[in-house]
Amino acid sequence: GRWKVEKTLAGVDFPAGEGAADPATAKKALERLNKATTFSMRFIRSGESVVADREFNTQQEIAATEGQEARVVWKVTNPNVLTVTYPSGEVLERKVTR
């Protein structure tokens, strides 16, 4: 199924102090603080289960919050790895471990 989601960033924390954070990242986070963002999410079948479609959901969230189209790669057969490539060429890989 597919749902419309409204997400609000409720807080920003700088454990090492705001000065230690990347200035562009800190600025983006603070600009989004307490502002609702709406985007689509969906769930897909995986065998007998229903799981979040992390590829689609991540693409939608990035487009809504950052205003850019990122290339996202995720496979339901290897759900713990998700790779995001931004238009700038920056690559972010998220790995879920225990």
Tab-separated table of C-alpha atoms in Angstrom, residues 9-81:
chain	number	residue	atom	x	y	z
A	9	LEU	CA	11.806	17.538	12.643
A	10	ALA	CA	11.251	18.145	16.353
A	11	GLY	CA	14.821	18.658	17.506
A	12	VAL	CA	18.437	18.987	16.456
A	13	ASP	CA	21.293	17.910	18.705
A	14	PHE	CA	24.988	18.729	18.300
A	15	PRO	CA	26.790	16.400	20.753
A	16	ALA	CA	30.206	17.969	20.065
A	17	GLY	CA	28.754	21.477	19.734
A	18	GLU	CA	27.273	23.207	16.705
A	19	GLY	CA	30.724	24.502	15.721
A	20	ALA	CA	31.959	20.919	15.243
A	21	ALA	CA	29.162	20.087	12.788
A	22	ASP	CA	29.403	20.516	9.036
A	23	PRO	CA	28.061	24.075	8.549
A	24	ALA	CA	25.898	23.236	5.513
A	25	THR	CA	24.361	20.205	7.209
A	26	ALA	CA	23.706	22.140	10.426
A	27	LYS	CA	22.091	24.986	8.473
A	28	LYS	CA	19.788	22.602	6.568
A	29	ALA	CA	18.745	20.842	9.779
A	30	LEU	CA	18.013	24.077	11.613
A	31	GLU	CA	15.993	25.406	8.649
A	32	ARG	CA	13.807	22.264	8.751
A	33	LEU	CA	13.254	22.445	12.510
A	34	ASN	CA	9.537	22.389	13.439
A	35	LYS	CA	8.440	22.485	9.777
A	36	ALA	CA	6.144	19.752	8.486
A	37	THR	CA	7.136	17.944	5.295
A	38	THR	CA	4.713	15.736	3.365
A	39	PHE	CA	5.735	12.865	1.108
A	40	SER	CA	4.602	9.408	0.002
A	41	MET	CA	5.657	6.107	1.532
A	42	ARG	CA	4.806	2.616	0.428
A	43	PHE	CA	5.054	-0.951	1.579
A	44	ILE	CA	5.665	-3.992	-0.611
A	45	ARG	CA	5.320	-7.753	-0.347
A	46	SER	CA	8.381	-9.829	0.409
A	47	GLY	CA	7.373	-13.472	0.420
A	48	GLU	CA	4.717	-13.837	3.105
A	49	SER	CA	5.591	-10.492	4.725
A	50	VAL	CA	4.933	-6.833	3.997
A	51	VAL	CA	7.944	-4.523	4.371
A	52	ALA	CA	8.691	-0.846	3.913
A	53	ASP	CA	10.037	-0.073	0.434
A	54	ARG	CA	13.162	1.679	1.674
A	55	GLU	CA	14.312	2.655	-1.825
A	56	PHE	CA	11.073	4.438	-2.745
A	57	ASN	CA	10.578	5.906	0.736
A	58	THR	CA	14.116	7.328	0.872
A	59	GLN	CA	13.800	8.849	-2.618
A	60	GLN	CA	10.514	10.493	-1.652
A	61	GLU	CA	11.829	11.849	1.647
A	62	ILE	CA	14.986	13.305	0.081
A	63	ALA	CA	12.961	14.974	-2.673
A	64	ALA	CA	10.590	16.474	-0.086
A	65	THR	CA	13.163	17.591	2.484
A	66	GLU	CA	16.148	18.467	0.314
A	67	GLY	CA	14.510	19.337	-2.995
A	68	GLN	CA	16.750	17.067	-5.030
A	69	GLU	CA	16.429	13.795	-6.877
A	70	ALA	CA	18.853	11.284	-5.417
A	71	ARG	CA	19.587	7.841	-6.841
A	72	VAL	CA	18.745	5.246	-4.203
A	73	VAL	CA	19.630	1.561	-4.404
A	74	TRP	CA	18.061	-0.972	-2.034
A	75	LYS	CA	17.052	-4.574	-2.547
A	76	VAL	CA	14.415	-6.407	-0.548
A	77	THR	CA	16.698	-9.472	-0.790
A	78	ASN	CA	19.472	-7.542	1.038
A	79	PRO	CA	17.421	-5.140	3.182
A	80	ASN	CA	20.221	-4.042	5.513
A	81	VAL	CA	22.137	-2.044	2.874
